[in-house]
């Protein structure tokens, strides 16, 4: 550290603070601050001696430069706008020069400099002065991004929450913008540190291709702002309070720890403090993004702030996912949080009537399917079937919803690997819905028939119908082009394992010997192997099974014959009974009809079916409901008698 530069910056800061104290009307309140300034200047004079000023060793060993912050932190406690503005400006200058170190202040008991700094700066956010709020944002951003990083845990969460609340509650548009920008930079710094990159490093983010809202959609107005912070609702959406080592913020900035937050922090072990920081911010943003429902938010100002909270949370979550690297994607903690928290949030926001929220949820989903699909097979399937397909199929969906879903599909289908993954993991999986086929059929109907809007909701305009068909065509074209590009992969570049997994040949060679590789891999391209492609085997097997199920639902006895003759089902009572229990696609009426037949084999199936059920600790009516939950009673009295006798 350059001693001369330090002395110069310190003297300028002290001089500005002394000037602000002199202009302060109640100077008696600032007597302690003036004394601290004088004592610091005396120490600074000693440091300025030629033997010390240019010697970094003397500066670090003989000077307690944590004392530099003491008068400025004391000035913040007075909550006077002029004093606070001057103190915050100087603190920002000190942090920018790298003077914020991992030191303890001379307090009883000793407290971390970073902890006291963040606590006092966040407390100043309640001052109803635009300049002070801007300085608070600048200082918090600088303290989080300084190198080496010393703001972690509860202090980091407190900094993020304060900027979050200033974005929502400040009466200044400039402060709102600055707070949002500061949050983005803090998120970037945290993600970079987790991945071992410099805090200020920037990374390219690919465009997700979700279109802007059409001009016909009414924009949501800003909430009615006031220069008085007290005019905001007492329970306006705020970042949840930090959990570990709870900070003690002053004034109106104080919050209490939630039991859930404490539980997460106490029960979860982390590999590094950086991982803990990212996890806790990510976890709280997930909770915040699904906490507030939005209904007609452009009409009700009190709900508009809720929507802004939701929107900011989703945008920050998207930023974290976009910047995620190997450590984030490879952490079981983050994957679990995505499954349990973020996916639940997307399910709620994916049916939001607010176009902005719906679009933000789609953007997050695109990132998940492109970067996390290996971990989210079940969740992605739910999104496709319960949200996107329903929106395209429903005649009651709005033009904006259909447009954004079609654009989302276009973005997803531009990636050849994703298109193939959807087909292999869903259409070729016996336990999954045929998502690829359903999407293909629905896009075809959209291109041919347009929106399919009903008279109840009003017809779309000819221009809107044209746009929907055009976007549906774009999605179909991107799907076909991706399949064509994927089909050009040659045998020397990629191989298919028996599981259907696609691997570069170099990776596969590293994982097994050449002999094992030849015996376990079928060629995808070239046709040299006589064996059928394992993926085609899976698809053929699933198609035959679906045909058998369809036949069973129409004619149960014939369906069983088809499935047993093709090898999909053993002709044994226990096997068929277990299949009845575990196959959700079967018609309950058909199951009852089959088990009610008088043939001995059918009776054996009925007995095996009942024997597989447990009625322990049930009353008679509970047991009967449980018994009848898997099938419908047939209409003939004799069949019902046989079933009830076994029951």
Coordinates of C-alpha atoms in Angstrom, one line a residue:
X1 CA 0.0 0.0 0.0
X2 CA 1.4 3.4 -1.0
X3 CA 1.6 5.4 2.3
X4 CA 1.5 8.8 0.6
X5 CA -1.7 7.9 -1.3
X6 CA -3.3 6.6 1.9
X7 CA -2.5 9.7 3.8
X8 CA -3.8 11.9 1.0
X9 CA -7.1 10.0 0.7
X10 CA -7.6 9.8 4.4
X11 CA -7.0 13.5 5.0
X12 CA -9.4 14.4 2.2
X13 CA -12.1 12.2 3.8
X14 CA -11.5 13.6 7.3
X15 CA -11.5 17.2 6.0
X16 CA -14.9 16.6 4.3
X17 CA -16.4 15.1 7.5
X18 CA -15.1 17.9 9.7
X19 CA -16.7 20.4 7.3
X20 CA -20.0 18.6 7.5
X21 CA -19.7 18.5 11.3
X22 CA -19.1 22.2 11.5
X23 CA -22.2 22.9 9.4
X24 CA -24.2 20.5 11.6
X25 CA -26.8 22.5 13.7
X26 CA -26.4 20.2 16.8
X27 CA -22.6 20.1 17.0
X28 CA -22.8 18.6 20.6
X29 CA -24.1 15.4 19.1
X30 CA -21.0 15.2 16.9
X31 CA -18.4 16.0 19.6
X32 CA -17.3 12.3 19.8
X33 CA -16.9 12.3 16.0
X34 CA -14.8 15.4 16.1
X35 CA -12.6 13.9 18.8
X36 CA -12.1 10.7 16.7
X37 CA -11.1 12.8 13.7
X38 CA -8.5 14.7 15.7
X39 CA -7.0 11.5 17.1
X40 CA -6.9 10.0 13.7
X41 CA -5.1 13.0 12.3
X42 CA -2.5 12.8 15.0
X43 CA -1.8 9.2 14.1
X44 CA -1.7 10.2 10.5
X45 CA 0.9 12.8 11.1
X46 CA 3.2 10.2 12.6
X47 CA 2.6 8.0 9.6
X48 CA 3.5 10.9 7.3
X49 CA 7.1 11.0 8.6
X50 CA 9.6 10.0 5.9
X51 CA 10.6 6.8 7.6
X52 CA 7.0 5.5 7.4
X53 CA 5.1 7.1 4.5
X54 CA 6.8 5.1 1.8
X55 CA 7.2 1.8 3.7
X56 CA 4.3 -0.6 3.2
X57 CA 5.6 -2.8 6.1
X58 CA 5.5 0.1 8.5
X59 CA 2.1 1.1 7.3
X60 CA 0.6 -2.3 7.9
X61 CA 2.5 -3.1 11.2
X62 CA 2.5 0.3 12.9
X63 CA -0.8 1.8 11.9
X64 CA -4.3 0.7 12.8
X65 CA -5.9 1.9 9.6
X66 CA -9.2 0.2 10.6
X67 CA -9.4 3.3 12.9
X68 CA -9.9 5.3 9.7
X69 CA -13.4 4.0 9.5
X70 CA -14.4 4.8 13.1
X71 CA -15.4 8.5 12.8
X72 CA -17.3 7.8 9.6
X73 CA -19.2 4.9 11.1
X74 CA -20.0 7.1 14.1
X75 CA -21.3 9.8 11.8
X76 CA -23.7 7.3 10.1
X77 CA -25.3 6.5 13.5
X78 CA -26.6 10.1 13.8
X79 CA -28.8 9.6 10.7
X80 CA -28.3 13.3 9.7
X81 CA -28.6 13.5 5.9
X82 CA -25.6 15.9 5.4
X83 CA -23.3 14.1 7.7
X84 CA -24.4 10.7 6.4
X85 CA -23.9 11.8 2.8
X86 CA -20.4 13.1 3.5
X87 CA -19.5 10.0 5.5
X88 CA -20.8 7.6 2.8
X89 CA -19.0 9.4 0.1
X90 CA -15.7 9.0 1.9
X91 CA -16.3 5.4 2.8
X92 CA -16.9 4.7 -0.8
X93 CA -13.6 6.3 -1.6
X94 CA -11.8 4.2 1.0
X95 CA -13.3 1.0 -0.2
X96 CA -12.5 1.9 -3.8
X97 CA -8.8 2.3 -2.8
X98 CA -8.8 -1.1 -1.1
X99 CA -8.7 0.0 2.5
X100 CA -11.5 -2.2 3.6
X101 CA -9.7 -5.2 5.2
X102 CA -10.6 -8.2 7.3
X103 CA -10.0 -6.4 10.7
X104 CA -11.7 -6.1 14.0
X105 CA -12.6 -2.7 15.5
X106 CA -11.5 -1.9 19.1
X107 CA -14.9 -2.5 20.6
X108 CA -16.0 -4.6 23.5
X109 CA -16.5 -7.3 22.4
X110 CA -14.4 -6.9 19.2
X111 CA -16.5 -6.7 16.1
X112 CA -15.6 -7.2 12.5
X113 CA -15.1 -4.0 10.5
X114 CA -17.1 -5.4 7.6
X115 CA -20.0 -6.3 9.9
X116 CA -20.2 -2.9 11.5
X117 CA -19.8 -1.1 8.1
X118 CA -22.6 -3.1 6.4
X119 CA -24.9 -2.8 9.5
X120 CA -24.6 1.0 9.7
X121 CA -24.7 1.6 5.9
X122 CA -27.9 -0.5 5.6
X123 CA -29.4 1.4 8.5
X124 CA -29.0 4.7 6.5
X125 CA -31.3 3.4 3.8
X126 CA -34.3 4.5 5.9
X127 CA -33.2 8.2 5.5
X128 CA -35.6 9.9 3.2
X129 CA -32.9 11.6 1.1
X130 CA -32.3 10.6 -2.5
X131 CA -28.6 11.5 -2.4
X132 CA -28.1 9.4 0.8
X133 CA -29.8 6.4 -0.7
X134 CA -27.7 6.6 -3.8
X135 CA -24.5 6.7 -1.6
X136 CA -25.8 3.7 0.3
X137 CA -26.1 1.8 -2.9
X138 CA -22.6 2.8 -4.0
X139 CA -21.0 1.8 -0.7
X140 CA -22.8 -1.6 -0.5
X141 CA -21.9 -2.4 -4.1
X142 CA -18.2 -1.5 -3.5
X143 CA -18.0 -3.4 -0.3
X144 CA -19.4 -6.6 -1.8
X145 CA -17.2 -6.4 -4.9
X146 CA -13.9 -5.4 -3.2
X147 CA -11.0 -7.7 -3.4
X148 CA -10.2 -9.7 -1.3
X149 CA -13.8 -10.3 -0.4
X150 CA -14.7 -10.0 3.2
X151 CA -18.4 -9.4 3.1
X152 CA -20.1 -12.8 3.5
X153 CA -23.0 -14.6 5.1
X154 CA -25.5 -12.4 6.9
X155 CA -23.6 -9.2 6.0
X156 CA -23.9 -10.1 2.3
X157 CA -27.6 -11.0 2.6
X158 CA -28.2 -7.7 4.4
X159 CA -26.5 -5.8 1.6
X160 CA -28.5 -7.5 -1.1
X161 CA -31.7 -7.1 0.8
X162 CA -31.1 -3.4 1.3
X163 CA -30.5 -2.8 -2.4
X164 CA -33.5 -4.9 -3.2
X165 CA -35.8 -2.8 -1.0
X166 CA -34.4 0.4 -2.3
X167 CA -35.2 -0.7 -5.9
X168 CA -38.8 -1.3 -4.7
X169 CA -39.3 1.6 -2.3
X170 CA -37.1 4.5 -3.4
X171 CA -39.0 7.5 -4.7
X172 CA -36.2 8.3 -7.2
X173 CA -36.2 6.5 -10.5
X174 CA -32.4 7.0 -10.7
X175 CA -32.0 5.2 -7.3
X176 CA -34.2 2.4 -8.4
X177 CA -32.1 1.9 -11.5
X178 CA -28.9 2.2 -9.6
X179 CA -30.1 -0.4 -7.0
X180 CA -31.0 -2.9 -9.7
X181 CA -27.7 -2.4 -11.4
X182 CA -25.9 -2.9 -8.1
X183 CA -27.8 -6.1 -7.5
X184 CA -26.7 -7.4 -10.9
X185 CA -23.1 -6.6 -10.2
X186 CA -23.3 -8.2 -6.7
X187 CA -24.8 -11.4 -8.3
X188 CA -22.1 -11.4 -10.9
X189 CA -19.3 -11.0 -8.3
X190 CA -20.8 -13.9 -6.2
X191 CA -21.1 -16.2 -9.2
X192 CA -17.6 -15.4 -10.4
X193 CA -16.1 -16.1 -6.9
X194 CA -17.9 -19.4 -6.7
X195 CA -16.4 -20.4 -10.0
X196 CA -13.0 -19.1 -9.1
X197 CA -13.0 -16.1 -11.4
X198 CA -12.3 -12.4 -10.6
X199 CA -15.3 -10.7 -9.1
X200 CA -15.5 -8.1 -11.9
X201 CA -15.3 -10.7 -14.8
X202 CA -18.1 -10.6 -17.3
X203 CA -19.5 -13.5 -19.2
X204 CA -21.5 -13.8 -22.4
X205 CA -25.1 -14.5 -22.0
X206 CA -27.0 -16.1 -24.9
X207 CA -30.2 -14.6 -26.1
X208 CA -33.2 -16.8 -25.1
X209 CA -35.3 -15.5 -28.0
X210 CA -38.4 -14.7 -26.0
X211 CA -40.0 -11.8 -27.8
X212 CA -40.8 -8.5 -26.2
X213 CA -44.4 -7.9 -25.2
X214 CA -46.6 -6.8 -28.2
X215 CA -47.4 -3.2 -28.3
X216 CA -51.0 -3.9 -27.7
X217 CA -50.3 -5.2 -24.2
X218 CA -50.9 -2.4 -21.6
X219 CA -47.7 -1.7 -19.8
X220 CA -47.8 -2.0 -16.0
X221 CA -47.5 1.5 -14.5
X222 CA -45.0 2.3 -11.8
X223 CA -46.4 2.5 -8.3
X224 CA -47.3 5.8 -6.9
X225 CA -44.0 6.9 -5.3
X226 CA -43.7 9.3 -2.4
X227 CA -40.7 11.1 -0.9
X228 CA -41.8 9.8 2.4
X229 CA -40.6 6.2 3.0
X230 CA -43.4 5.8 5.5
X231 CA -46.0 6.1 2.8
X232 CA -45.2 2.6 1.6
X233 CA -47.1 -0.4 3.0
X234 CA -45.6 -1.6 6.3
X235 CA -45.4 -5.1 4.8
X236 CA -44.2 -4.4 1.3
X237 CA -42.2 -7.2 -0.2
X238 CA -38.7 -7.3 1.1
X239 CA -35.8 -9.7 0.8
X240 CA -36.2 -12.3 3.6
X241 CA -33.9 -11.7 6.6
X242 CA -30.4 -13.3 6.7
X243 CA -30.2 -16.5 8.6
X244 CA -26.7 -17.2 9.9
X245 CA -25.1 -15.1 12.5
X246 CA -28.0 -12.7 12.3
X247 CA -26.9 -9.1 11.8
X248 CA -28.4 -6.3 13.9
X249 CA -29.5 -3.5 11.7
X250 CA -30.4 -0.1 13.1
X251 CA -33.7 1.7 12.8
X252 CA -36.3 0.6 10.3
X253 CA -33.9 -1.6 8.4
X254 CA -34.0 -4.3 11.1
X255 CA -35.6 -7.6 10.3
X256 CA -36.0 -10.9 12.1
X257 CA -34.7 -14.3 11.1
X258 CA -37.2 -16.7 9.7
X259 CA -37.3 -20.3 11.1
X260 CA -37.0 -21.7 7.6
X261 CA -33.9 -19.6 6.9
X262 CA -32.3 -20.7 10.2
X263 CA -33.1 -24.3 9.4
X264 CA -31.5 -24.1 6.0
X265 CA -28.3 -22.5 7.3
X266 CA -27.9 -24.8 10.3
X267 CA -28.5 -28.1 8.5
X268 CA -26.6 -27.5 5.3
X269 CA -22.9 -28.0 4.9
X270 CA -21.0 -26.1 2.3
X271 CA -17.6 -26.6 0.7
X272 CA -16.7 -22.9 0.8
X273 CA -18.1 -19.6 2.0
X274 CA -18.6 -18.6 -1.6
X275 CA -20.9 -21.6 -2.1
X276 CA -22.8 -20.7 1.0
X277 CA -23.3 -17.1 -0.1
X278 CA -24.6 -18.0 -3.6
X279 CA -26.9 -20.7 -2.1
X280 CA -28.5 -18.5 0.4
X281 CA -29.1 -15.7 -2.0
X282 CA -30.5 -18.1 -4.6
X283 CA -32.7 -19.9 -2.1
X284 CA -34.2 -16.6 -0.9
X285 CA -34.8 -15.3 -4.4
X286 CA -36.7 -18.5 -5.2
X287 CA -38.9 -18.1 -2.2
X288 CA -39.5 -14.4 -3.0
X289 CA -40.4 -15.1 -6.6
X290 CA -43.3 -17.3 -5.7
X291 CA -44.5 -15.5 -2.5
X292 CA -46.7 -12.9 -4.1
X293 CA -49.5 -13.6 -6.5
X294 CA -50.3 -11.0 -9.2
X295 CA -53.9 -10.3 -10.3
X296 CA -54.7 -7.2 -12.3
X297 CA -51.6 -5.5 -10.9
X298 CA -51.8 -2.7 -13.3
X299 CA -55.1 -1.7 -11.6
X300 CA -54.2 -2.0 -7.9
X301 CA -51.1 0.1 -6.9
X302 CA -50.5 -2.0 -3.7
X303 CA -50.2 -5.1 -5.8
X304 CA -47.9 -3.4 -8.3
X305 CA -45.1 -3.4 -5.8
X306 CA -45.6 -7.1 -5.3
X307 CA -45.2 -7.7 -9.0
X308 CA -42.1 -5.6 -9.1
X309 CA -40.7 -7.8 -6.3
X310 CA -41.6 -10.9 -8.2
X311 CA -40.1 -9.5 -11.5
X312 CA -36.8 -8.5 -9.8
X313 CA -36.5 -11.9 -8.2
X314 CA -37.0 -13.7 -11.4
X315 CA -34.6 -11.5 -13.3
X316 CA -31.9 -12.0 -10.6
X317 CA -32.5 -15.8 -10.7
X318 CA -32.1 -15.7 -14.4
X319 CA -28.9 -13.8 -14.1
X320 CA -27.5 -16.4 -11.6
X321 CA -28.5 -19.3 -13.9
X322 CA -27.0 -17.6 -16.9
X323 CA -23.7 -17.2 -15.1
X324 CA -23.6 -20.6 -13.5
X325 CA -20.5 -22.7 -14.2
X326 CA -19.3 -26.2 -13.3
X327 CA -19.4 -25.7 -9.6
X328 CA -22.9 -24.4 -9.5
X329 CA -24.2 -27.0 -12.0
X330 CA -22.4 -29.8 -10.2
X331 CA -23.6 -29.0 -6.7
X332 CA -26.3 -31.3 -5.4
X333 CA -27.5 -28.5 -3.1
X334 CA -28.2 -26.1 -6.0
X335 CA -29.9 -28.8 -8.0
X336 CA -32.1 -29.7 -5.1
X337 CA -33.0 -26.0 -4.6
X338 CA -33.9 -25.7 -8.2
X339 CA -36.1 -28.8 -8.0
X340 CA -37.8 -27.9 -4.8
X341 CA -38.0 -24.1 -4.9
X342 CA -37.4 -22.7 -8.4
X343 CA -39.5 -25.2 -10.3
X344 CA -42.4 -24.6 -7.9
X345 CA -42.0 -20.9 -8.6
X346 CA -42.1 -21.4 -12.3
X347 CA -45.2 -23.5 -12.1
X348 CA -46.9 -20.7 -10.3
X349 CA -45.6 -17.9 -12.5
X350 CA -46.1 -19.9 -15.6
X351 CA -49.9 -19.5 -15.3
X352 CA -49.7 -15.8 -14.3
X353 CA -52.2 -13.5 -16.0
X354 CA -49.5 -10.7 -15.9
X355 CA -47.6 -10.9 -19.3
X356 CA -44.4 -9.6 -17.8
X357 CA -44.3 -12.3 -15.1
X358 CA -45.2 -15.0 -17.6
X359 CA -42.4 -13.9 -20.0
X360 CA -39.8 -13.8 -17.1
X361 CA -40.8 -17.4 -16.1
X362 CA -40.4 -18.6 -19.7
X363 CA -36.9 -17.1 -19.9
X364 CA -35.9 -18.9 -16.7
X365 CA -37.3 -22.1 -18.1
X366 CA -35.4 -21.9 -21.4
X367 CA -32.2 -21.6 -19.3
X368 CA -33.1 -24.6 -17.3
X369 CA -33.9 -26.8 -20.2
X370 CA -30.7 -25.8 -22.1
X371 CA -28.3 -26.0 -19.1
X372 CA -29.8 -28.3 -16.4
X373 CA -31.9 -30.8 -18.4
X374 CA -29.8 -33.8 -17.2
X375 CA -31.0 -33.1 -13.6
X376 CA -34.6 -32.0 -14.3
X377 CA -36.2 -34.8 -16.3
X378 CA -39.4 -35.1 -14.3
X379 CA -39.7 -31.3 -13.8
X380 CA -39.3 -30.4 -17.4
X381 CA -41.9 -33.0 -18.4
X382 CA -44.3 -31.3 -16.1
X383 CA -43.7 -27.9 -17.5
X384 CA -44.3 -29.1 -21.1
X385 CA -47.5 -31.0 -20.3
X386 CA -49.1 -28.7 -17.7
X387 CA -48.2 -25.3 -19.0
X388 CA -47.0 -25.1 -22.6
X389 CA -49.1 -27.8 -24.2
X390 CA -52.2 -26.5 -22.3
X391 CA -51.6 -23.0 -23.4
X392 CA -51.3 -24.0 -27.1
X393 CA -54.3 -26.4 -26.9
X394 CA -56.6 -24.1 -24.9
X395 CA -59.0 -21.8 -26.9
X396 CA -59.1 -19.5 -23.9
X397 CA -55.3 -18.7 -23.9
X398 CA -54.5 -15.1 -24.8
X399 CA -52.6 -14.1 -27.9
X400 CA -49.6 -13.0 -25.8
X401 CA -49.4 -16.4 -24.0
X402 CA -49.6 -18.4 -27.2
X403 CA -47.0 -16.1 -28.9
X404 CA -44.5 -16.4 -26.2
X405 CA -44.8 -20.1 -25.9
X406 CA -44.3 -20.6 -29.6
X407 CA -41.2 -18.4 -29.5
X408 CA -40.0 -20.4 -26.5
X409 CA -40.3 -23.6 -28.5
X410 CA -38.6 -22.0 -31.4
X411 CA -35.6 -21.2 -29.1
X412 CA -35.5 -24.6 -27.6
X413 CA -35.7 -26.5 -30.9
X414 CA -32.8 -24.5 -32.3
X415 CA -30.5 -26.7 -30.2
X416 CA -30.2 -30.2 -32.0
X417 CA -29.0 -31.9 -28.8
X418 CA -32.1 -30.7 -26.9
X419 CA -34.5 -31.8 -29.6
X420 CA -33.0 -35.3 -29.5
X421 CA -32.9 -35.3 -25.7
X422 CA -36.6 -34.6 -25.6
X423 CA -37.4 -37.5 -27.9
X424 CA -35.1 -40.0 -26.2
X425 CA -35.9 -39.1 -22.6
X426 CA -39.7 -38.8 -23.0
X427 CA -41.0 -40.4 -26.2
X428 CA -38.7 -43.4 -25.8
X429 CA -39.2 -43.8 -22.0
X430 CA -42.0 -46.2 -20.9
X431 CA -42.8 -44.1 -17.9
X432 CA -43.0 -40.7 -19.6
X433 CA -45.5 -38.8 -21.8
X434 CA -44.7 -38.5 -25.5
X435 CA -43.8 -34.9 -25.3
X436 CA -42.0 -34.7 -28.6
X437 CA -44.9 -36.2 -30.5
X438 CA -47.5 -34.0 -28.6
X439 CA -45.5 -30.9 -29.4
X440 CA -45.1 -31.9 -33.1
X441 CA -48.9 -32.5 -33.4
X442 CA -49.8 -29.3 -31.6
X443 CA -47.5 -27.2 -33.7
X444 CA -48.9 -28.8 -36.8
X445 CA -52.4 -27.9 -35.7
X446 CA -51.4 -24.4 -34.9
X447 CA -49.9 -24.0 -38.4
X448 CA -53.0 -25.5 -40.0
X449 CA -55.8 -24.0 -37.8
X450 CA -54.3 -21.1 -36.0
X451 CA -55.3 -20.2 -32.5
X452 CA -58.5 -22.3 -32.3
X453 CA -60.0 -19.4 -30.2
X454 CA -63.6 -19.8 -29.1
X455 CA -66.4 -17.3 -29.5
X456 CA -66.5 -17.0 -25.7
X457 CA -63.1 -15.3 -25.6
X458 CA -63.5 -13.6 -29.0
X459 CA -61.7 -14.4 -32.2
X460 CA -58.2 -13.3 -32.8
X461 CA -57.7 -10.7 -35.5
X462 CA -56.5 -12.0 -38.9
X463 CA -53.1 -10.4 -38.3
X464 CA -52.8 -12.3 -35.0
X465 CA -53.9 -15.5 -36.6
X466 CA -51.2 -15.0 -39.2
X467 CA -48.6 -14.3 -36.6
X468 CA -49.4 -17.4 -34.7
X469 CA -49.2 -19.6 -37.8
X470 CA -46.0 -17.9 -38.7
X471 CA -44.4 -18.5 -35.3
X472 CA -45.7 -22.1 -35.3
X473 CA -44.0 -22.6 -38.7
X474 CA -40.8 -21.2 -37.4
X475 CA -40.8 -23.6 -34.5
X476 CA -41.5 -26.6 -36.8
X477 CA -38.7 -25.5 -39.2
X478 CA -36.2 -25.1 -36.3
X479 CA -37.2 -28.6 -35.1
X480 CA -36.6 -30.2 -38.5
X481 CA -33.4 -28.3 -39.1
X482 CA -32.0 -29.4 -35.8
X483 CA -32.9 -33.0 -36.6
X484 CA -31.2 -32.7 -40.0
X485 CA -28.0 -31.2 -38.4
X486 CA -28.0 -34.0 -35.8
X487 CA -28.4 -36.7 -38.4
X488 CA -25.2 -35.5 -40.1
X489 CA -23.1 -36.5 -37.1
X490 CA -20.8 -39.3 -38.3
X491 CA -19.8 -42.4 -36.6
X492 CA -16.2 -41.3 -36.0
X493 CA -17.4 -38.3 -33.9
X494 CA -20.3 -39.8 -31.7
X495 CA -21.4 -43.1 -30.4
X496 CA -24.6 -44.3 -28.8
X497 CA -24.5 -46.4 -25.7
X498 CA -27.0 -49.2 -25.1
X499 CA -28.7 -46.9 -22.6
X500 CA -29.4 -44.5 -25.4
X501 CA -26.9 -41.9 -24.1
X502 CA -24.9 -40.0 -26.7
X503 CA -21.2 -39.5 -26.1
X504 CA -18.3 -38.2 -28.0
X505 CA -16.1 -41.1 -29.0
X506 CA -13.1 -39.6 -27.2
X507 CA -15.1 -39.5 -23.9
X508 CA -16.3 -43.0 -24.3
X509 CA -12.8 -44.3 -24.9
X510 CA -11.7 -42.7 -21.7
X511 CA -14.5 -44.5 -19.8
X512 CA -14.0 -48.0 -21.1
X513 CA -11.5 -50.1 -22.9
X514 CA -11.6 -50.6 -26.7
X515 CA -12.9 -54.1 -26.3
X516 CA -15.6 -53.1 -23.9
X517 CA -16.5 -50.3 -26.2
X518 CA -17.0 -52.4 -29.2
X519 CA -19.2 -54.8 -27.3
X520 CA -21.4 -52.2 -25.6
X521 CA -21.9 -49.7 -28.4
X522 CA -24.0 -49.9 -31.5
X523 CA -23.2 -47.7 -34.4
X524 CA -25.7 -44.7 -34.8
X525 CA -24.7 -44.0 -38.4
X526 CA -23.4 -46.2 -41.2
X527 CA -25.5 -49.3 -40.7
X528 CA -22.6 -51.6 -40.3
X529 CA -24.0 -53.3 -37.1
X530 CA -26.8 -55.8 -37.6
X531 CA -28.3 -54.8 -34.3
X532 CA -31.1 -52.2 -34.2
X533 CA -30.4 -48.9 -32.7
X534 CA -31.0 -49.1 -28.9
X535 CA -33.1 -45.9 -29.0
X536 CA -35.2 -47.3 -31.8
X537 CA -35.6 -50.4 -29.7
X538 CA -36.9 -48.3 -26.9
X539 CA -39.3 -46.4 -29.1
X540 CA -40.6 -49.6 -30.7
X541 CA -41.1 -51.2 -27.3
X542 CA -43.0 -48.2 -26.1
X543 CA -45.1 -48.0 -29.2
X544 CA -46.1 -51.7 -28.9
X545 CA -46.9 -51.2 -25.2
X546 CA -49.1 -48.2 -26.0
X547 CA -50.9 -50.1 -28.7
X548 CA -51.5 -53.0 -26.2
X549 CA -52.8 -50.6 -23.6
X550 CA -55.1 -49.0 -26.1
X551 CA -56.4 -52.5 -27.1
X552 CA -56.9 -53.4 -23.5
X553 CA -58.9 -50.3 -22.7
X554 CA -61.2 -51.2 -25.6
X555 CA -61.2 -55.0 -25.2
X556 CA -59.4 -56.2 -22.1
X557 CA -59.0 -59.8 -23.0
X558 CA -57.6 -59.1 -26.4
X559 CA -55.3 -56.4 -25.1
X560 CA -53.8 -58.9 -22.6
X561 CA -53.3 -61.4 -25.4
X562 CA -51.4 -58.8 -27.5
X563 CA -49.1 -57.8 -24.7
X564 CA -48.3 -61.3 -23.5
X565 CA -47.7 -62.6 -27.1
X566 CA -45.3 -59.7 -27.8
X567 CA -43.4 -60.3 -24.6
X568 CA -44.3 -57.0 -22.9
X569 CA -46.2 -58.9 -20.1
X570 CA -45.8 -62.3 -18.6
X571 CA -48.9 -64.5 -18.7
X572 CA -48.9 -65.0 -15.0
X573 CA -51.6 -63.7 -12.6
X574 CA -49.1 -62.0 -10.3
X575 CA -47.5 -60.2 -13.2
X576 CA -50.8 -59.0 -14.7
X577 CA -52.1 -58.0 -11.2
X578 CA -48.9 -55.9 -10.6
X579 CA -49.3 -54.3 -14.0
X580 CA -52.9 -53.3 -13.1
X581 CA -51.5 -51.6 -9.9
X582 CA -48.6 -49.8 -11.6
X583 CA -49.9 -48.8 -15.0
X584 CA -51.7 -45.4 -14.8
X585 CA -52.8 -45.4 -18.4
X586 CA -55.2 -48.3 -18.0
X587 CA -59.0 -47.7 -18.0
X588 CA -60.4 -48.6 -14.5
X589 CA -63.6 -49.9 -16.1
X590 CA -61.5 -52.3 -18.3
X591 CA -59.6 -53.6 -15.3
X592 CA -62.8 -54.3 -13.4
X593 CA -64.3 -56.0 -16.4
X594 CA -61.3 -58.3 -16.9
X595 CA -61.0 -59.3 -13.2
X596 CA -64.8 -59.9 -13.0
X597 CA -64.7 -62.6 -15.7
X598 CA -65.6 -66.2 -14.5
X599 CA -62.5 -67.8 -16.1
X600 CA -60.1 -69.4 -13.6
X601 CA -57.2 -67.3 -14.9
X602 CA -59.1 -64.1 -14.5
X603 CA -60.1 -65.2 -10.9
X604 CA -56.4 -65.8 -10.2
X605 CA -55.6 -62.3 -11.4
X606 CA -58.3 -60.9 -9.1
X607 CA -57.0 -62.8 -6.1
X608 CA -53.4 -61.8 -6.8
X609 CA -54.6 -58.2 -7.2
X610 CA -56.3 -58.2 -3.8
X611 CA -53.5 -60.0 -2.1
X612 CA -51.1 -57.3 -3.2
X613 CA -53.1 -54.7 -1.2
X614 CA -52.8 -53.9 2.4
X615 CA -55.8 -53.1 4.6
X616 CA -54.0 -52.9 7.9
X617 CA -55.3 -50.4 10.4
X618 CA -58.3 -49.4 8.2
X619 CA -62.0 -49.3 9.1
X620 CA -64.3 -51.3 6.8
X621 CA -65.4 -48.2 4.8
X622 CA -61.7 -47.0 4.4
X623 CA -60.7 -50.5 3.3
X624 CA -63.5 -50.6 0.8
X625 CA -62.6 -47.2 -0.7
X626 CA -59.0 -48.4 -1.0
X627 CA -60.1 -51.6 -2.6
X628 CA -62.2 -49.8 -5.2
X629 CA -59.7 -47.0 -5.9
X630 CA -57.9 -49.0 -8.7
X631 CA -60.9 -50.2 -10.8
X632 CA -64.6 -49.9 -11.4
X633 CA -67.1 -52.5 -10.4
X634 CA -68.6 -54.3 -13.4
X635 CA -72.3 -54.1 -14.0
X636 CA -73.2 -57.8 -13.5
X637 CA -74.1 -59.0 -10.0
X638 CA -72.2 -62.3 -10.2
X639 CA -68.9 -60.5 -11.0
X640 CA -69.4 -58.1 -8.1
X641 CA -70.1 -61.0 -5.8
X642 CA -66.8 -62.7 -6.7
X643 CA -64.9 -59.5 -6.1
X644 CA -66.6 -58.8 -2.7
X645 CA -66.1 -62.4 -1.6
X646 CA -62.3 -62.0 -2.1
X647 CA -62.3 -58.6 -0.4

